[in-house]
Coordinates of C-alpha atoms and ligand atoms in Angstrom, one line a residue:
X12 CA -12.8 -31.9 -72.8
X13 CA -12.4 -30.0 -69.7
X14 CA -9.9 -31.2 -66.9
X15 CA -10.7 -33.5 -64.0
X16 CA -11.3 -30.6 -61.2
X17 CA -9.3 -32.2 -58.8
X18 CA -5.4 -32.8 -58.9
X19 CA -2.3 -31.9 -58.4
X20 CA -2.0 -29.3 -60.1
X21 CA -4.3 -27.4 -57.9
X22 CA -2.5 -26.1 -54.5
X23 CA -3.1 -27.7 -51.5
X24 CA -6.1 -26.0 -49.9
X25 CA -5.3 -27.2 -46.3
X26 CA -1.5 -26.6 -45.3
X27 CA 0.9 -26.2 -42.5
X28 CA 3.3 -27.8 -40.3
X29 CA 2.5 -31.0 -38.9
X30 CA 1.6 -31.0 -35.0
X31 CA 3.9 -33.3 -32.9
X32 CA 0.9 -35.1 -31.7
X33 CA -2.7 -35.8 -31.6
X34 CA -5.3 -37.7 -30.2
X35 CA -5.9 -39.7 -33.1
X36 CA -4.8 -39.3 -36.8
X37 CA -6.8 -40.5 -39.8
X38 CA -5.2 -41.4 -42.9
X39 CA -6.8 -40.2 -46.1
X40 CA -8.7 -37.4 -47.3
X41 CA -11.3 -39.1 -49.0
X42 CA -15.2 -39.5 -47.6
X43 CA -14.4 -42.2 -45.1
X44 CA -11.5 -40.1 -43.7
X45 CA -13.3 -36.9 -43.6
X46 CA -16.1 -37.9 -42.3
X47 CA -14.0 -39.5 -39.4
X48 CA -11.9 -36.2 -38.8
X49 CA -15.0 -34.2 -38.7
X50 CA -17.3 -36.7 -36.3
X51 CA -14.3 -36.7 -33.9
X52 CA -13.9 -33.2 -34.0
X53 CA -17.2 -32.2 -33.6
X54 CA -16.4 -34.7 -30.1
X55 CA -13.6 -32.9 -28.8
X56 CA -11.1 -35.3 -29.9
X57 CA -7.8 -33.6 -31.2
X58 CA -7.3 -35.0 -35.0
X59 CA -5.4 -34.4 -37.8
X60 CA -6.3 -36.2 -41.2
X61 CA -3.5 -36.6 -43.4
X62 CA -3.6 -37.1 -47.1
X63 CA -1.3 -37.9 -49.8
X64 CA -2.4 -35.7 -52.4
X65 CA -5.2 -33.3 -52.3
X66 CA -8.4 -34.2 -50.1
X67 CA -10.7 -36.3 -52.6
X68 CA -8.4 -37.0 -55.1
X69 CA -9.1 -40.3 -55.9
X70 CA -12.8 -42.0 -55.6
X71 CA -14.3 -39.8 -53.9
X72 CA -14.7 -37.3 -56.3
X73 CA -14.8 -39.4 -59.4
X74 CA -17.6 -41.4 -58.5
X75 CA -21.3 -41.3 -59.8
X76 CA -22.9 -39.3 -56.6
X77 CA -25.2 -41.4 -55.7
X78 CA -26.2 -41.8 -52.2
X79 CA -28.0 -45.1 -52.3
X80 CA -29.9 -47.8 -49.8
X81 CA -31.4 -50.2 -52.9
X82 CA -28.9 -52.9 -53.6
X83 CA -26.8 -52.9 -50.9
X84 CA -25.9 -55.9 -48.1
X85 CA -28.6 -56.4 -45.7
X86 CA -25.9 -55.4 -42.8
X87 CA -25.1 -51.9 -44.5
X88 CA -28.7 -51.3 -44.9
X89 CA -29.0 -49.8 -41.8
X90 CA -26.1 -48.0 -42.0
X91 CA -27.1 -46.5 -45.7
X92 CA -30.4 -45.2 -44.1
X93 CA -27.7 -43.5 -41.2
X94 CA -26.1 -42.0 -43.9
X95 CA -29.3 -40.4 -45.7
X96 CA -30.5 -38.8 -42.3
X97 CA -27.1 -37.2 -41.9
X98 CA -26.4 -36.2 -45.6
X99 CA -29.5 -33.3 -45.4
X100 CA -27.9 -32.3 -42.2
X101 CA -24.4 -31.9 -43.5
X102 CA -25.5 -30.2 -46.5
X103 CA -27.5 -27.6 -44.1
X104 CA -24.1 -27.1 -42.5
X105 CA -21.6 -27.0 -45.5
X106 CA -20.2 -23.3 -47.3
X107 CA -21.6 -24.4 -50.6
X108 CA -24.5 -25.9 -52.5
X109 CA -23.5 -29.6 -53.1
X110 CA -26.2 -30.4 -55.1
X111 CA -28.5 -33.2 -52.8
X112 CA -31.6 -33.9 -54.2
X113 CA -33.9 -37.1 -53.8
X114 CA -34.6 -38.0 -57.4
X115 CA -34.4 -41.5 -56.1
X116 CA -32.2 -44.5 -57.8
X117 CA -33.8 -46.9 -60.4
X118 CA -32.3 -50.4 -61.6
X119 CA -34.1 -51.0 -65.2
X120 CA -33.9 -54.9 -65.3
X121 CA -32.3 -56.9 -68.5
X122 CA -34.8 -59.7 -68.0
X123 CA -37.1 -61.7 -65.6
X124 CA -33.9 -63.6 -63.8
X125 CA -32.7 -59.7 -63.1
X126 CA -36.2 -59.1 -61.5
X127 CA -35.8 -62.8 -59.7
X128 CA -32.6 -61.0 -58.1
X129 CA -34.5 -57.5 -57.2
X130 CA -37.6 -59.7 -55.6
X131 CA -34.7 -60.9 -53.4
X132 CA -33.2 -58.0 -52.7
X133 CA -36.2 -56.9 -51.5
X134 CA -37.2 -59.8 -49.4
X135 CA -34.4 -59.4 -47.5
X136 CA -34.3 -55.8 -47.1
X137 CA -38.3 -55.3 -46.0
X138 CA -37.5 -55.7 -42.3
X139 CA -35.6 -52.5 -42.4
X140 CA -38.4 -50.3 -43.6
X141 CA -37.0 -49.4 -47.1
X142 CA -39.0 -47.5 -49.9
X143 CA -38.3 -49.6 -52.3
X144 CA -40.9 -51.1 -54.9
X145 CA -41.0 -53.0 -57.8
X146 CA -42.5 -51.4 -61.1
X147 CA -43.2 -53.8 -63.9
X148 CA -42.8 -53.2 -67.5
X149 CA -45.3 -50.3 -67.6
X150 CA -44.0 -48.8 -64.4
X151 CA -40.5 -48.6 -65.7
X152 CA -41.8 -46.8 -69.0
X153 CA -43.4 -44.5 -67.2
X154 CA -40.5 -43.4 -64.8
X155 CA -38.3 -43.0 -67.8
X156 CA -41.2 -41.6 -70.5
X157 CA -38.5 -39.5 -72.8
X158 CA -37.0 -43.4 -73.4
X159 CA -37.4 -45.3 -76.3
X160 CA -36.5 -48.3 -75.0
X161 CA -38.7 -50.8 -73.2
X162 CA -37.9 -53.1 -69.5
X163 CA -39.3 -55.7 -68.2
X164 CA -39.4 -54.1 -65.1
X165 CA -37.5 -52.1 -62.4
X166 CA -36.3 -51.7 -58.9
X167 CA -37.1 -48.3 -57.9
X168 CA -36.4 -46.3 -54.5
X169 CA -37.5 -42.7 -54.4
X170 CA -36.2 -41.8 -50.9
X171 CA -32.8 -42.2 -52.5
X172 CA -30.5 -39.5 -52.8
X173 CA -27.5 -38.0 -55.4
X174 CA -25.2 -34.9 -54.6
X175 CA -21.6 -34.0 -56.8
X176 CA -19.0 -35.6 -55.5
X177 CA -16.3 -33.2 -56.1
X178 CA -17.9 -30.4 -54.7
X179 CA -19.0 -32.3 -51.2
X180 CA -15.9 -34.3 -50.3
X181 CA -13.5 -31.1 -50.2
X182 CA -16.6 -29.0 -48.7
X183 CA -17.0 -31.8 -46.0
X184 CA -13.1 -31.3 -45.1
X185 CA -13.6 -27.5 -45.0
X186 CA -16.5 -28.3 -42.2
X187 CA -13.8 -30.9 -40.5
X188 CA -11.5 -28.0 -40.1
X189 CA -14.1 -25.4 -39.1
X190 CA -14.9 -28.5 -36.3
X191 CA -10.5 -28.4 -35.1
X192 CA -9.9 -31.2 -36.9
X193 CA -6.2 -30.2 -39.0
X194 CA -6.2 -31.3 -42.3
X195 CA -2.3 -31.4 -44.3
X196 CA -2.4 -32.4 -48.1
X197 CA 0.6 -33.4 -50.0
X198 CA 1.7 -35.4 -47.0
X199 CA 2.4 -39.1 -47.0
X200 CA 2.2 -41.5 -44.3
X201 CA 4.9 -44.0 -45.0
X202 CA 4.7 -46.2 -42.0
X203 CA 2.9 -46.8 -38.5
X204 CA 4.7 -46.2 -35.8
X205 CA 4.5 -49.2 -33.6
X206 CA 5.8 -49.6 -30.1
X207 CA 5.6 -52.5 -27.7
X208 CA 3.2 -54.3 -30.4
X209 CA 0.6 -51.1 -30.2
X210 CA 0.3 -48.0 -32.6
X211 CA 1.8 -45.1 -31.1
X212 CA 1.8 -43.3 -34.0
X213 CA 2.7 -42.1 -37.9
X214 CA 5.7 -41.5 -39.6
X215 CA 5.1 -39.2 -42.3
X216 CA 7.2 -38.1 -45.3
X217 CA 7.5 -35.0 -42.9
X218 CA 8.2 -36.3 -39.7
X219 CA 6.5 -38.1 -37.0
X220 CA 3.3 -37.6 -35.5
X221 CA 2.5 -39.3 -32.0
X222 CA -1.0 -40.7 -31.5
X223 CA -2.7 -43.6 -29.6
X224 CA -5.3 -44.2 -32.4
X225 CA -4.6 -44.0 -35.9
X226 CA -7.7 -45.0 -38.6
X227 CA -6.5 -46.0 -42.1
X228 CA -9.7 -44.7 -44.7
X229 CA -7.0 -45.3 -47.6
X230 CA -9.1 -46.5 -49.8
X231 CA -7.2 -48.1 -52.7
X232 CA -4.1 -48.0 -50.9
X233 CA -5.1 -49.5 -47.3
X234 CA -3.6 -53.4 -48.4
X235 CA -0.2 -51.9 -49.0
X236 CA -0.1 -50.6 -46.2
X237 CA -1.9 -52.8 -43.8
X238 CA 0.5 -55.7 -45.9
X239 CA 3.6 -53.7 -44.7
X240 CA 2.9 -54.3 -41.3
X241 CA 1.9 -58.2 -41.6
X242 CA -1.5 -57.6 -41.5
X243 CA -2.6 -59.0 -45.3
X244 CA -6.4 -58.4 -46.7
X245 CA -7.5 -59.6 -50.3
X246 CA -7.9 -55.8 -51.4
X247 CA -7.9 -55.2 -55.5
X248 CA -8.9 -52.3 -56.9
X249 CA -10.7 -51.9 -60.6
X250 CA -10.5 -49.2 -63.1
X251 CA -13.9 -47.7 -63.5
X252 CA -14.4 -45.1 -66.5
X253 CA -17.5 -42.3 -66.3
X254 CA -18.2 -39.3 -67.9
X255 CA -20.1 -35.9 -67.7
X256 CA -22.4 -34.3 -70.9
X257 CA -23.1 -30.6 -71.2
X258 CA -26.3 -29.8 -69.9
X259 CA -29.3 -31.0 -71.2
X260 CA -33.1 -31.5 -71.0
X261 CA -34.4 -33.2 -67.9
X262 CA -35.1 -36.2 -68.2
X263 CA -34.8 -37.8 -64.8
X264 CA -34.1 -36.3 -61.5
X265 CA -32.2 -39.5 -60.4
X266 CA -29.7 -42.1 -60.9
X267 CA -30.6 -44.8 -63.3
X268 CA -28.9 -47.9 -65.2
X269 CA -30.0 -51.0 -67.5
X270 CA -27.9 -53.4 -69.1
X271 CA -25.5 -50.8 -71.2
X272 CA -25.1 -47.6 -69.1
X273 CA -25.6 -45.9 -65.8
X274 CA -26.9 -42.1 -65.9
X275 CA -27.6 -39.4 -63.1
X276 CA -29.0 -36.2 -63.5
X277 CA -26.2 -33.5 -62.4
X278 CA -26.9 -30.0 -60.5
X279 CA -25.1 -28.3 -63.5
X280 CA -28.4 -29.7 -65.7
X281 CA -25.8 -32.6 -67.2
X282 CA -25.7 -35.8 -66.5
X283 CA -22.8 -38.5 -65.2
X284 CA -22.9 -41.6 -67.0
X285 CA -20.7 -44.9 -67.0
X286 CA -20.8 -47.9 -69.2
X287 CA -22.9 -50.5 -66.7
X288 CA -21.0 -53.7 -65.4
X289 CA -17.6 -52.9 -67.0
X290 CA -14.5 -52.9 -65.0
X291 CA -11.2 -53.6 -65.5
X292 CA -8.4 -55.3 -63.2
X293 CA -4.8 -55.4 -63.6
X294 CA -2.9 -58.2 -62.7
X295 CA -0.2 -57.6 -60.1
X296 CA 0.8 -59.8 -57.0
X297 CA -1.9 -59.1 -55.0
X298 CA -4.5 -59.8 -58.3
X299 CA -2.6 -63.3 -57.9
X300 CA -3.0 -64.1 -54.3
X301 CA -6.3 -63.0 -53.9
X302 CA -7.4 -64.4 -57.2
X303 CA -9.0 -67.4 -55.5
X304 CA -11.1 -65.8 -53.1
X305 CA -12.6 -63.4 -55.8
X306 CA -13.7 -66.2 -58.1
X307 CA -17.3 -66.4 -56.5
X308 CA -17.7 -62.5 -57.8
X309 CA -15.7 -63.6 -60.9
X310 CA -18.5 -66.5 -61.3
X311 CA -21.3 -64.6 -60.4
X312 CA -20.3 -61.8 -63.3
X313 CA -18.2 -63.3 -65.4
X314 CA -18.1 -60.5 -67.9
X315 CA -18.0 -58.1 -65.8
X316 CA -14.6 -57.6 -64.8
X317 CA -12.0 -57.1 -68.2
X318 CA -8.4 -58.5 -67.3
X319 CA -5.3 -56.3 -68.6
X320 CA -1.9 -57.7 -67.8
X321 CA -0.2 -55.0 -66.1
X322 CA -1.0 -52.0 -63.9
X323 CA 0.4 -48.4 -64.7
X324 CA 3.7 -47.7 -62.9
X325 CA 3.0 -46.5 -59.2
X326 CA -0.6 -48.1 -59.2
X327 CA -1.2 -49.9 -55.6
X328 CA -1.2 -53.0 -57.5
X329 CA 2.0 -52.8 -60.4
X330 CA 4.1 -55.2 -60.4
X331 CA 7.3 -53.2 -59.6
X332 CA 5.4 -51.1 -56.6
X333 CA 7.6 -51.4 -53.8
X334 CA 6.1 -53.8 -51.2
X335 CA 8.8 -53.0 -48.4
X336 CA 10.6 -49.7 -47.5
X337 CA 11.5 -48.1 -44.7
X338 CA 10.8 -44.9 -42.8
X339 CA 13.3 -43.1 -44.6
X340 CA 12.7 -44.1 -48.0
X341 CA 10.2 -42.6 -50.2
X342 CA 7.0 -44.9 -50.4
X343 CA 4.7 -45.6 -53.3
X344 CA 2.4 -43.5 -51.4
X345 CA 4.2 -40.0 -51.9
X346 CA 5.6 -41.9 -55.6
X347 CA 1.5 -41.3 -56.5
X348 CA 0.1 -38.5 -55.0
X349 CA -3.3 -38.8 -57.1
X350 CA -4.4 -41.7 -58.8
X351 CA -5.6 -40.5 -61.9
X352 CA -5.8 -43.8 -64.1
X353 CA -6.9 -42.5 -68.1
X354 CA -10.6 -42.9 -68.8
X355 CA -11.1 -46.1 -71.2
X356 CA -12.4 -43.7 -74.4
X357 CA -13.5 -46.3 -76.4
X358 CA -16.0 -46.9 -73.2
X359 CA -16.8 -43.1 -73.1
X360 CA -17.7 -43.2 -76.6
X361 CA -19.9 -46.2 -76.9
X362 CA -21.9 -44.6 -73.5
X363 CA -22.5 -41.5 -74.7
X364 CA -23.7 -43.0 -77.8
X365 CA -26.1 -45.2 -76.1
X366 CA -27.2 -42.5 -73.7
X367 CA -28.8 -41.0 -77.0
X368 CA -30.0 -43.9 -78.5
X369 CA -31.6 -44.2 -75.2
X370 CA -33.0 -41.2 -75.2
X371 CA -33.0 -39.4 -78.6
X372 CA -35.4 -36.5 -77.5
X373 CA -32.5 -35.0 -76.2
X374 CA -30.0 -34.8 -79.2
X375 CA -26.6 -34.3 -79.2
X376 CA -24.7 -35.8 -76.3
X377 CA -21.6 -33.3 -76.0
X378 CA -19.3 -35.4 -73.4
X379 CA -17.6 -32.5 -71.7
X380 CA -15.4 -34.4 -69.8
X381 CA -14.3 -38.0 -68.9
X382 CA -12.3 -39.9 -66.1
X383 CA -11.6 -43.3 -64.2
X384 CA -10.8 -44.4 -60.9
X385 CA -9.5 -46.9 -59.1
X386 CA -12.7 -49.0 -56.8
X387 CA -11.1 -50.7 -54.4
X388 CA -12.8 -54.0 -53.5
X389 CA -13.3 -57.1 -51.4
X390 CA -14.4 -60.5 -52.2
X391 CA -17.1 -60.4 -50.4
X392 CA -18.2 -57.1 -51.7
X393 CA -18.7 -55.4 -47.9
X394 CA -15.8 -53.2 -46.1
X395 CA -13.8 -53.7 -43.5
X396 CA -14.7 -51.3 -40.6
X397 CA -13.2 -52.9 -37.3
X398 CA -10.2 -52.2 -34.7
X399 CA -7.2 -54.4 -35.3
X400 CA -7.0 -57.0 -32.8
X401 CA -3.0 -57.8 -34.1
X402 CA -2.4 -53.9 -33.9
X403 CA -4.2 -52.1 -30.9
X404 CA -4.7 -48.8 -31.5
X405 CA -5.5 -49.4 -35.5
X406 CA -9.0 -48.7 -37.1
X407 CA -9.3 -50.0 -40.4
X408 CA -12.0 -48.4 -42.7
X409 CA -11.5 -49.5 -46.2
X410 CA -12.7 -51.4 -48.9
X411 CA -15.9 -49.6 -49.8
X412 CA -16.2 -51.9 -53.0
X413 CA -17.7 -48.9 -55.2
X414 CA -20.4 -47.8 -52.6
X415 CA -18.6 -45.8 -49.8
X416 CA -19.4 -42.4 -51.0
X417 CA -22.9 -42.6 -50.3
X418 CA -23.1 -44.3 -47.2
X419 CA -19.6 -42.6 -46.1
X420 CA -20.9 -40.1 -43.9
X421 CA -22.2 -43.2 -41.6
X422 CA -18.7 -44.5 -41.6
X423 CA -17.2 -41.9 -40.5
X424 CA -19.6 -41.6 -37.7
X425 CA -19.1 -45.1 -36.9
X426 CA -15.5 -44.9 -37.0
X427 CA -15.3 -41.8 -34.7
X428 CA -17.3 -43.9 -31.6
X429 CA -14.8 -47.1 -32.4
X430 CA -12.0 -45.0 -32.0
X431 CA -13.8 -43.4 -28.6
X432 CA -14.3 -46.7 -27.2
X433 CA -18.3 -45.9 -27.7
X434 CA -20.5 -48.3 -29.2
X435 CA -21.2 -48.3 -32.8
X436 CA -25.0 -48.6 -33.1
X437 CA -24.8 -50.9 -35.3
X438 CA -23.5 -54.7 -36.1
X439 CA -20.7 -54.4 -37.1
X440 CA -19.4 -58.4 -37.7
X441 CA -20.1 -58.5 -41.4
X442 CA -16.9 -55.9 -41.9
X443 CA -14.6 -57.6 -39.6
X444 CA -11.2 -57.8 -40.5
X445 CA -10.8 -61.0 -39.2
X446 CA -12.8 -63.1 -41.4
X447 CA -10.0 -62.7 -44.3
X448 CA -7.5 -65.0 -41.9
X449 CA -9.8 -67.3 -39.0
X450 CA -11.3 -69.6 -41.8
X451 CA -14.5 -68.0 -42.3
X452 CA -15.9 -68.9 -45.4
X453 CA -16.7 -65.7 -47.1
X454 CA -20.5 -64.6 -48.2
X455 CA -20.8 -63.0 -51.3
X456 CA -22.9 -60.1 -50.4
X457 CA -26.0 -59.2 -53.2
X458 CA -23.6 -56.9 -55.2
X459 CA -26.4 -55.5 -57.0
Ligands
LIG501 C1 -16.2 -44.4 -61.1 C2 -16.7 -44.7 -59.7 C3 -18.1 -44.6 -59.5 C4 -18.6 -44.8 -58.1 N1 -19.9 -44.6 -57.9 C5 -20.3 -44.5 -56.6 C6 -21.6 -44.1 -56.3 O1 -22.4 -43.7 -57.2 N2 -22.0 -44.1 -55.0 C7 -21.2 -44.5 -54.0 O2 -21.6 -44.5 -52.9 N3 -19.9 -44.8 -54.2 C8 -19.4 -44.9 -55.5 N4 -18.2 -45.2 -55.8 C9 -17.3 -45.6 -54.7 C10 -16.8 -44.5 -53.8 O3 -16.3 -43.4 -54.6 C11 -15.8 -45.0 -52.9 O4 -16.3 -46.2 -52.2 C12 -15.4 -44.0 -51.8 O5 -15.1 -42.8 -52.4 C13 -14.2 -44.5 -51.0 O6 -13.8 -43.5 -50.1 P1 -12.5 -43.7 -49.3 O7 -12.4 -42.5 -48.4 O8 -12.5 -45.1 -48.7 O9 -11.4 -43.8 -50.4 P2 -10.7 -42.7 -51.4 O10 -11.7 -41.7 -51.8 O11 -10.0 -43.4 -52.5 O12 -9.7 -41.9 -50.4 C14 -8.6 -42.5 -49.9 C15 -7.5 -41.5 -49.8 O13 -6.4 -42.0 -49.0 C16 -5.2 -41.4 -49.5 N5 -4.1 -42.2 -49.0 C17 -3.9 -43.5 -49.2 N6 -2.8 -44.0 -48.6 C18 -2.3 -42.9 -48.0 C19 -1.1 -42.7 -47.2 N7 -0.3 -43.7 -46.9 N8 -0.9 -41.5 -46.7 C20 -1.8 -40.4 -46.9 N9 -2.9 -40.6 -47.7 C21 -3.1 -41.8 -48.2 C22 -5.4 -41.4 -51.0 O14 -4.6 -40.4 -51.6 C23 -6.9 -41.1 -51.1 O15 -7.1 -39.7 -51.4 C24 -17.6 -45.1 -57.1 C25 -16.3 -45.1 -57.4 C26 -15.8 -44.9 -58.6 C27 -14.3 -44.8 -58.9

């Protein structure tokens, strides 16, 4: 099996010494922090985006690629459909071909209460103009004819969109740069600086950097270090395995999944696929605390989620990951530069089986490479994407609960006019951090 393409073993591509200050600095190299550094850029603001380990490390290259409105909470909706007017335009203005096509995303139901839950979606998501229809049994056969399995129906949207995840995140930070916003990998952010009760800063493993803004896009990592300054969100992260075949036949332009596996054509004539509905969560402190305010999710799919006892060493979540140092000490975040958790194989292997059960035209499904990573996730399945009322001067983005690649491009724009003081375009209450601590009761978004 070939190597995941991105880690540490590859050199940093963006390098150099660290400015004394900025206007604003972003932490994290994945989408959400990209697109952030880039959209302020591209506004004049002076940035620097700091990462960890090496720009799109973690989920934002490891994830499916699919660029998706179907499924997702009424309040991203509009947000999704931002996203996929500005992905056509980034990939216009990238230095390489990253692969976005609109092959459209089908969900090929299990049975009739499935399709009770598409009719739903689809109630509630009409008023924003989506393409979305529903195909009954014969319609689903006949978007997937090379299958020899039979659906009771589908949820189909052809305006949807895929691209290759590993190739667009770096490419997007190459266009950040091109734009003046700095980009350093391989460099940690251990602490906010805070004076007088606002953020005037970072201190990185490297030294300070002064800023009146600072936006925290670390993904899995954001709780620890939100937690570290007081501010506590119920943030877990799940291990997700997928996998790529060698190329063959086409089948299907877009992204597809049923009740056993999740598959998306790729631009190298392979396909990505993941065993559908299987994640697994290890239990750590935070799994503990939160565990009560994820039991709607837990209730809603109760097989869904597999429970192993203890995280790797250095995951956000392990039960001896430091959860205070100081400015001086080496943090878990420079501890784990990439987190690379190991596929689960006995997953990979019952997937690619299944894929060519599914679809036996094709023959042989050679599995050139498998990988996990770690979704973060909220209970109420939505981010957080709102300025810190305790911390003035912070911009949390986080918490894309397995759905922030597509619609990350949005974000970022979104994030860049917070951080401006401009207004967002959108509402933005749903992802407010405060409705983890003023007693709101949480709303469990459709999760589909
Ligand atoms: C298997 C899988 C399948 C998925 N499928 C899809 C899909 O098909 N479509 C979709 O839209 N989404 C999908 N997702 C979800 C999507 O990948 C994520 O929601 C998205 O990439 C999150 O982006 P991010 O920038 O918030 O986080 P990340 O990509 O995780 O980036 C956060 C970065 O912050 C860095 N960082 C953290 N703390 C610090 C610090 N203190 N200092 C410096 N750097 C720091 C980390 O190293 C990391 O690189 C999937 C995810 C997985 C794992």
């Amino acid at each position: 099996m070939t190597p995941f393409p991105i880690s540490e073993a590859n050199p940093p591509e963006h390098s150099g010494d660290l400015p004394e200050r900025a206007d604003v600095v972003v932490i994290g190299g994945g989408v959400i922090g990209v697109s952030t550094a880039l959209f302020l850029a591209r506004a004049g603001i002076s940035v620097v985006l700091l990462e960890k380990g090496r720009i799109a490390g973690e989920q934002s290259s490891r994830n499916w690629g699919w660029i998706r409105v179907q499924g997702r909470d009424p309040a991203e909706i509009p947000i999704a459909q931002e996203a996929q007017r500005l992905w056509p335009q980034l990939a216009a203005e990238v230095d390489t071909d990253i692969g976005l096509t609109q092959g459209g995303v089908a969900y090929l139901a299990r049975d009739e209460a499935e399709m009770g839950r598409f009719t739903t979606w689809m109630k509630a998501a009409a008023p924003f103009g989506v393409s979305t229809q529903l195909l009954d049994a014969d319609g689903a056969s006949r978007l997937m004819p090379a299958a020899n399995r039979h659906w009771p129906g589908a949820m189909w949207t052809p305006s949807d969109m895929r691209a290759e995840p590993f190739v667009t995140v770096p490419a997007l930070a190459r266009l950040a740069a091109k734009a003046g916003a700095i980009l350093r990998e391989a460099t940690a952010v251990r602490l906010l600086d805070i004076e007088a009760g606002r953020v005037a800063g970072v201190i990185t493993e490297r030294g300070r950097i002064r800023a009146a803004s600072v936006v925290l896009a670390g993904g899995a990592w954001s709780a620890l270090l939100l937690r570290r300054h007081a501010i506590s969100i119920p943030q877990l992260s799940v291990r997700a395995t997928a996998m790529r075949t060698a190329p063959l036949p086409d089948i299907f332009q877009g992204g597809a999944v049923d009740s056993r596996l999740a598959w998306r054509r790729a631009a190298d004539g392979g396909y990505t696929l993941a065993p559908e509905g299987f994640h697994e969560l290890y239990v750590g402190p935070d799994a503990f605390r939160a565990f009560a305010r994820f039991l709607p999710q837990l209730k809603q799919d109760p097989l869904g989620t597999a429970l192993r006892p203890a995280a790797p060493r250095g995951f956000p979540d392990a039960w001896t990951t430091p959860r205070r140092w100081r400015a001086d000490q080496v943090s878990p975040f420079e501890r784990m530069r990439v987190l690379n958790p190991a596929p689960n194989l006995t997953k990979v292997r019952q997937t690619a089986a299944a894929f060519g059960e599914t679809f036996p035209g094709l023959g042989e499904v050679e599995i050139e490479s498998a990988w996990a990573g770690m979704i973060d996730t909220l209970p109420d399945v939505v981010p957080v994407v709102d300025q810190a009322a305790r911390l003035p001067g912070l911009t949390v983005v986080t918490g894309m609960c397995g759905h922030g690649f597509g619609i990350g491009p949005a974000f970022g724009r979104i994030a860049a006019d917070l951080v401006r003081g401009n207004a967002p375009g959108h509402d933005l209450s749903r992802f407010r951090l405060s409705r983890f601590f003023d007693g709101s009761a949480l709303e469990l978004g459709p999760n589909l």
